[in-house]
Short mmCIF file of C-alpha atoms in Angstrom, two decimals:
data_model
loop_
_atom_site.label_atom_id
_atom_site.label_comp_id
_atom_site.label_asym_id
_atom_site.label_seq_id
_atom_site.Cartn_x
_atom_site.Cartn_y
_atom_site.Cartn_z
CA MET E 28 156.66 20.11 72.38
CA PRO E 29 154.94 17.78 74.88
CA PRO E 30 152.63 15.05 73.60
CA GLY E 31 149.03 16.13 73.16
CA ALA E 32 147.90 13.67 75.85
CA ALA E 33 150.28 15.29 78.37
CA THR E 34 148.89 18.73 77.61
CA ALA E 35 145.34 17.44 78.00
CA PHE E 36 146.21 15.84 81.36
CA VAL E 37 147.76 19.04 82.71
CA ASN E 38 144.74 21.04 81.60
CA ARG E 39 142.39 18.62 83.35
CA VAL E 40 144.38 18.93 86.57
CA ARG E 41 144.36 22.75 86.30
CA SER E 42 140.61 22.68 85.70
CA ARG E 43 139.92 20.53 88.76
CA LEU E 44 142.19 22.58 91.01
CA GLY E 45 140.55 25.76 89.74
CA ARG E 46 137.07 24.44 90.56
CA ILE E 47 138.24 23.44 94.05
CA HIS E 48 139.78 26.89 94.59
CA ARG E 49 136.59 28.67 93.52
CA SER E 50 134.27 26.35 95.49
CA MET E 51 136.18 27.13 98.72
CA ALA E 52 135.19 30.80 98.48
CA PRO E 53 131.78 31.81 99.89
CA PRO E 54 129.29 33.13 97.32
CA PRO E 55 129.88 36.85 98.11
CA VAL E 56 133.61 36.40 97.48
CA GLN E 57 132.96 34.56 94.21
CA ILE E 58 130.69 37.40 93.08
CA LEU E 59 133.23 40.07 94.00
CA GLU E 60 136.10 38.20 92.35
CA ALA E 61 134.09 37.80 89.14
CA SER E 62 133.03 41.45 89.18
CA LEU E 63 136.61 42.64 89.62
CA SER E 64 138.12 40.28 87.04
CA MET E 65 138.06 43.18 84.57
CA LEU E 66 141.14 44.45 86.41
CA ASP E 67 143.27 41.57 85.07
CA HIS E 68 142.98 42.90 81.55
CA ARG E 69 143.46 46.55 82.49
CA VAL E 70 146.54 45.95 84.67
CA LEU E 71 148.19 43.78 82.03
CA VAL E 72 147.55 46.43 79.38
CA ALA E 73 148.85 49.23 81.63
CA LEU E 74 152.09 47.40 82.45
CA CYS E 75 152.76 46.56 78.81
CA ALA E 76 151.97 50.14 77.75
CA ALA E 77 154.65 51.28 80.21
CA ASP E 78 157.12 48.73 78.72
CA ILE E 79 157.57 47.05 82.10
CA PRO E 80 158.16 43.54 80.65
CA ASP E 81 160.90 44.91 78.37
CA LEU E 82 162.58 46.89 81.15
CA LEU E 83 162.39 44.18 83.81
CA ASN E 84 165.33 41.94 82.87
CA GLY E 85 166.36 41.12 86.44
CA PRO E 86 165.65 42.10 90.06
CA MET E 87 164.96 45.84 90.21
CA GLU E 88 163.94 48.30 92.89
CA ILE E 89 160.50 49.57 92.03
CA ASP E 90 161.67 53.20 92.29
CA ASP E 91 164.37 52.46 89.69
CA LEU E 92 161.87 50.69 87.45
CA ALA E 93 159.48 53.64 87.78
CA GLU E 94 162.24 56.07 86.79
CA ARG E 95 163.20 54.02 83.75
CA SER E 96 159.59 53.65 82.66
CA ALA E 97 158.57 57.25 83.44
CA THR E 98 155.77 56.01 85.72
CA ASP E 99 154.59 56.97 89.19
CA PRO E 100 156.42 54.79 91.77
CA GLU E 101 153.43 54.33 94.05
CA MET E 102 151.01 53.46 91.25
CA LEU E 103 153.54 51.17 89.62
CA GLU E 104 154.05 49.29 92.90
CA ARG E 105 150.29 48.77 93.25
CA LEU E 106 150.01 47.43 89.72
CA LEU E 107 153.05 45.19 90.18
CA ARG E 108 151.65 43.76 93.42
CA PHE E 109 148.48 42.83 91.54
CA ALA E 110 150.53 41.37 88.66
CA ALA E 111 152.56 39.29 91.11
CA THR E 112 149.39 37.50 92.25
CA ARG E 113 148.83 36.47 88.61
CA GLY E 114 152.38 35.27 87.97
CA TRP E 115 153.20 37.96 85.41
CA VAL E 116 156.03 39.26 87.66
CA ARG E 117 157.35 38.42 91.13
CA ILE E 118 157.94 40.59 94.20
CA ASP E 119 160.77 39.26 96.36
CA ARG E 120 161.24 39.61 100.12
CA ARG E 121 163.20 42.83 99.63
CA GLY E 122 160.32 44.36 97.74
CA ARG E 123 162.09 44.21 94.38
CA ALA E 124 160.31 43.32 91.16
CA ARG E 125 161.59 40.23 89.36
CA PRO E 126 160.69 38.78 85.96
CA THR E 127 159.00 35.39 85.55
CA HIS E 128 158.66 33.13 82.53
CA THR E 129 155.45 34.97 81.71
CA THR E 130 157.26 38.32 81.84
CA ALA E 131 159.56 37.05 79.10
CA PHE E 132 156.59 36.11 76.90
CA LEU E 133 155.23 39.65 77.29
CA ARG E 134 158.36 41.31 75.90
CA THR E 135 158.11 42.90 72.48
CA ASN E 136 161.14 40.94 71.23
CA HIS E 137 159.97 37.50 72.37
CA PRO E 138 159.91 35.20 69.30
CA GLY E 139 156.50 33.82 70.26
CA GLY E 140 154.88 37.21 69.71
CA TRP E 141 152.31 36.79 72.50
CA ARG E 142 152.53 40.46 73.51
CA ALA E 143 150.43 41.14 70.40
CA TRP E 144 147.42 39.56 72.10
CA VAL E 145 147.57 42.21 74.84
CA ASP E 146 147.73 44.96 72.23
CA PHE E 147 144.85 43.50 70.21
CA ALA E 148 142.58 42.90 73.22
CA ALA E 149 143.19 46.48 74.40
CA GLY E 150 141.63 47.92 71.24
CA HIS E 151 138.51 50.02 71.76
CA GLU E 152 136.68 48.04 69.08
CA VAL E 153 137.24 44.82 71.03
CA THR E 154 136.32 46.18 74.46
CA ALA E 155 133.26 47.90 72.98
CA ALA E 156 132.08 44.63 71.41
CA VAL E 157 132.46 42.80 74.73
CA GLU E 158 130.52 45.57 76.48
CA ALA E 159 127.74 45.17 73.89
CA LEU E 160 127.35 41.45 74.64
CA THR E 161 124.13 40.60 76.50
CA ALA E 162 122.02 37.51 77.09
CA THR E 163 119.36 38.95 74.79
CA THR E 164 121.72 39.83 71.94
CA THR E 165 120.20 39.06 68.55
CA VAL E 166 122.52 41.33 66.55
CA ASP E 167 126.27 40.87 66.08
CA PRO E 168 127.69 42.75 69.13
CA PHE E 169 130.79 43.88 67.21
CA ASP E 170 128.63 45.27 64.42
CA LEU E 171 126.33 46.92 66.96
CA ALA E 172 129.23 48.58 68.80
CA ASN E 173 131.38 49.53 65.80
CA GLY E 174 129.01 49.98 62.88
CA ALA E 175 130.31 47.07 60.78
CA PRO E 176 131.03 43.33 61.17
CA PHE E 177 134.50 42.37 62.42
CA PHE E 178 136.31 41.63 59.15
CA GLU E 179 134.69 44.53 57.29
CA TRP E 180 135.65 46.91 60.10
CA MET E 181 139.23 45.59 60.16
CA ALA E 182 139.56 46.16 56.40
CA GLU E 183 138.83 49.85 57.01
CA HIS E 184 141.29 50.13 59.92
CA PRO E 185 144.66 48.81 58.71
CA LEU E 186 146.56 49.56 61.92
CA ARG E 187 144.13 47.52 63.97
CA TRP E 188 144.12 44.78 61.34
CA ALA E 189 147.92 44.65 61.67
CA SER E 190 147.48 44.24 65.43
CA PHE E 191 144.99 41.41 64.80
CA ASP E 192 147.40 39.78 62.33
CA ALA E 193 150.17 39.89 64.94
CA ALA E 194 147.94 38.29 67.58
CA MET E 195 146.90 35.56 65.14
CA ALA E 196 150.55 34.98 64.22
CA ALA E 197 151.40 34.15 67.84
CA GLY E 198 148.90 31.31 67.84
CA ALA E 199 149.85 30.36 64.30
CA ARG E 200 153.47 29.64 65.28
CA LEU E 201 152.26 27.34 68.04
CA HIS E 202 149.79 25.59 65.71
CA GLY E 203 152.47 25.17 63.06
CA LEU E 204 154.84 23.48 65.52
CA ALA E 205 152.05 21.27 66.86
CA LEU E 206 150.89 20.13 63.42
CA ALA E 207 154.41 19.52 62.17
CA THR E 208 155.24 17.23 65.08
CA THR E 209 151.91 15.40 65.44
CA LEU E 210 150.46 14.62 62.00
CA ASP E 211 151.99 12.30 59.40
CA TRP E 212 153.32 14.35 56.46
CA SER E 213 155.32 11.55 54.82
CA THR E 214 152.95 11.16 51.85
CA VAL E 215 152.15 14.88 51.47
CA SER E 216 153.71 17.19 48.90
CA THR E 217 151.40 20.20 48.84
CA VAL E 218 149.32 21.94 51.49
CA CYS E 219 146.89 24.86 51.32
CA ASP E 220 146.16 26.90 54.45
CA VAL E 221 142.63 28.28 53.93
CA GLY E 222 142.06 31.56 55.75
CA GLY E 223 145.65 31.29 56.91
CA GLY E 224 146.31 34.99 57.41
CA THR E 225 149.80 36.18 56.55
CA GLY E 226 151.14 32.61 56.31
CA VAL E 227 153.04 32.43 59.60
CA LEU E 228 151.58 29.02 60.45
CA LEU E 229 152.37 27.62 57.03
CA ALA E 230 155.92 29.02 57.06
CA THR E 231 156.50 27.38 60.46
CA LEU E 232 155.19 24.06 59.13
CA LEU E 233 157.34 24.28 55.98
CA ASP E 234 160.46 25.00 58.04
CA LEU E 235 159.92 21.72 59.90
CA GLN E 236 158.75 19.67 56.91
CA ALA E 237 161.34 20.22 54.18
CA ASP E 238 159.48 18.24 51.50
CA LEU E 239 156.34 20.37 51.59
CA ASP E 240 155.27 23.24 49.36
CA GLY E 241 152.50 25.48 50.61
CA THR E 242 149.94 28.06 49.56
CA VAL E 243 148.05 30.37 51.88
CA LEU E 244 144.62 31.65 50.84
CA ASP E 245 143.19 34.80 52.36
CA LEU E 246 141.57 38.10 51.45
CA PRO E 247 143.58 40.36 49.09
CA ALA E 248 144.57 42.87 51.78
CA VAL E 249 145.93 40.02 53.92
CA ALA E 250 147.57 38.01 51.12
CA GLU E 251 149.62 41.01 50.05
CA ARG E 252 151.19 41.07 53.55
CA SER E 253 152.18 37.40 53.50
CA VAL E 254 155.53 36.37 54.95
CA ASP E 255 158.44 35.61 52.66
CA HIS E 256 159.33 31.93 52.38
CA PRO E 257 160.93 30.12 49.40
CA ARG E 258 158.29 27.35 49.37
CA LEU E 259 155.25 29.46 50.22
CA SER E 260 152.97 31.31 47.84
CA ALA E 261 150.01 33.52 48.70
CA VAL E 262 146.72 33.53 46.80
CA ALA E 263 144.18 36.31 47.21
CA GLY E 264 140.61 35.11 47.21
CA ASP E 265 137.35 34.46 49.01
CA MET E 266 137.12 31.05 50.67
CA PHE E 267 133.33 31.20 50.44
CA GLU E 268 133.49 31.34 46.65
CA GLU E 269 136.47 29.31 45.41
CA ILE E 270 139.38 27.32 46.84
CA PRO E 271 142.56 26.56 44.85
CA ALA E 272 142.27 22.98 43.61
CA GLY E 273 144.42 19.87 43.81
CA PHE E 274 146.32 20.14 47.11
CA ASP E 275 147.12 17.02 49.12
CA VAL E 276 146.08 18.67 52.40
CA TYR E 277 143.82 21.61 53.18
CA LEU E 278 144.18 23.27 56.58
CA LEU E 279 141.44 25.17 58.42
CA VAL E 280 143.09 26.34 61.62
CA ALA E 281 140.97 28.36 64.06
CA VAL E 282 138.76 29.41 61.13
CA VAL E 283 135.59 27.37 61.59
CA HIS E 284 134.90 28.96 64.99
CA ASP E 285 134.67 32.39 63.32
CA TRP E 286 131.45 31.41 61.53
CA GLY E 287 127.96 30.06 62.07
CA ASP E 288 127.00 26.57 60.93
CA GLU E 289 125.78 27.60 57.49
CA GLU E 290 128.92 29.60 56.68
CA ALA E 291 131.25 26.94 58.11
CA ALA E 292 129.54 24.25 56.00
CA ARG E 293 129.92 26.42 52.91
CA ILE E 294 133.68 26.73 53.48
CA LEU E 295 134.04 22.97 53.95
CA ARG E 296 131.94 22.33 50.85
CA ARG E 297 134.21 24.56 48.77
CA ILE E 298 137.25 22.67 50.07
CA ARG E 299 135.65 19.32 49.24
CA GLU E 300 135.00 20.57 45.70
CA ALA E 301 138.67 21.57 45.38
CA SER E 302 140.04 18.31 46.86
CA HIS E 303 141.16 15.32 44.85
CA PRO E 304 140.15 11.76 45.89
CA GLY E 305 142.23 10.71 48.88
CA GLY E 306 143.03 14.28 49.85
CA ARG E 307 142.88 15.33 53.49
CA VAL E 308 141.12 18.24 55.18
CA VAL E 309 142.49 19.12 58.63
CA VAL E 310 140.25 21.22 60.86
CA VAL E 311 142.02 22.53 63.97
CA GLU E 312 139.83 23.83 66.79
CA GLN E 313 139.85 23.71 70.57
CA GLY E 314 136.98 21.28 70.84
CA ARG E 315 134.52 22.55 73.45
CA GLU E 316 133.63 20.06 76.17
CA ALA E 317 129.99 18.97 76.38
CA LEU E 318 130.00 19.82 80.10
CA PRO E 319 131.36 23.30 80.95
CA GLN E 320 135.01 23.28 81.94
CA PRO E 321 137.28 26.14 82.98
CA GLY E 322 139.65 26.88 80.14
CA LEU E 323 140.29 28.79 76.96
CA ALA E 324 137.53 27.11 74.93
CA THR E 325 134.88 28.36 77.34
CA SER E 326 136.30 31.88 77.20
CA THR E 327 136.83 32.03 73.45
CA ASP E 328 133.31 30.75 72.88
CA VAL E 329 132.00 33.92 74.54
CA LEU E 330 134.62 36.01 72.74
CA MET E 331 133.35 34.65 69.41
CA ALA E 332 129.84 35.64 70.49
CA ALA E 333 131.10 39.20 71.00
CA LEU E 334 133.25 39.53 67.87
CA THR E 335 131.30 37.60 65.24
CA GLY E 336 127.77 37.26 63.97
CA GLY E 337 127.50 33.53 64.59
CA GLY E 338 130.95 32.15 65.41
CA LYS E 339 131.24 29.69 68.29
CA GLU E 340 133.35 26.93 69.74
CA ARG E 341 131.99 23.46 68.93
CA THR E 342 132.39 19.99 70.36
CA ILE E 343 134.36 17.39 68.43
CA ASP E 344 131.07 15.69 67.52
CA GLU E 345 129.67 18.96 66.16
CA LEU E 346 132.82 19.60 64.12
CA THR E 347 132.72 16.04 62.79
CA GLU E 348 129.10 16.47 61.78
CA LEU E 349 129.91 19.65 59.88
CA GLY E 350 132.44 17.73 57.79
CA THR E 351 130.43 14.58 57.17
CA ASN E 352 127.36 16.61 56.20
CA VAL E 353 129.24 18.04 53.20
CA GLY E 354 130.57 14.67 52.02
CA LEU E 355 133.85 14.33 53.92
CA THR E 356 134.79 11.16 55.80
CA LEU E 357 136.28 11.33 59.28
CA ASP E 358 139.75 9.76 59.33
CA GLU E 359 141.06 10.52 62.82
CA VAL E 360 141.04 13.02 65.67
CA GLN E 361 144.42 13.93 67.11
CA ARG E 362 145.13 15.84 70.32
CA LEU E 363 147.76 18.48 69.66
CA PRO E 364 150.42 19.74 72.09
CA SER E 365 148.80 23.18 71.70
CA ALA E 366 145.75 21.80 73.60
CA ASN E 367 143.69 21.89 70.39
CA HIS E 368 142.34 19.02 68.32
CA ALA E 369 143.08 18.17 64.71
CA ILE E 370 139.97 16.65 63.12
CA VAL E 371 141.25 14.94 59.97
CA PHE E 372 138.82 14.24 57.12
CA ARG E 373 139.42 12.48 53.83
CA TYR E 374 137.61 12.99 50.54
#
């Protein structure tokens, strides 16, 4: 994986080029482009539903691809032309569809598992929550649209929870690689991943750090689906009530942004109570910029507003304050190759 600084530099360049690109368009064009951006999601979902990424292994005539995918050739061509402008596929000079690197990541058998994000985002409960988001929202949009808060609703819909788990696992593999190659694990024997889902992140970390033993803590319905690994155990519990004690390192990866300040502080307080002197608490979040920047943190901040009753992306200073307010001491902040930050506290 590239160094975290290299990832940050590339993202800054992309951000600046994106602002230049948008500023060159007159206001009516900017308004139309923003209004039609909903098509990105729908076209990506439609192509994946037709198994186009799996079928497109090389240059193919669109008529042949339509026959193999049981789709309408004219409609498929229109969707593929749109997809080509986004880099998901390519249309060559002969009018044939060709795969790109992104096409490969959208295949169901890609080891990264990123196709799961398309499947999760296509869920009616997600799109309904986004539609319920307004500037005057005072009630959890997900709850308003679906009749229950996000995690309660997921517990009652196991197929959709499995889709959510798969989407989280894609990011978890990336986080596991980034943490394994960036942080110093030489003095660590045990690690607990709090709210770590099915344990994919922890299993990835353990594969790369052979001297570690790990435990993942999550709700009972999630813990019972944990991945199989010889040095990983799963504990069912509620991170708001009690955290397993005595681990050298506690991980909170993309968990804090799910909750409001009061709930996030309560989780960190429970971890501090479980930690032994000298233990580390590693909070991994994107780290929202103080000034708005194009990028995932800006988008996921609004997504958290739609899916949770108080979750949000925070700046590094805000995340640091959450930790220090519950008695943790900031040790270091590391940029990760995944474009996130690891805020490392000690107790």
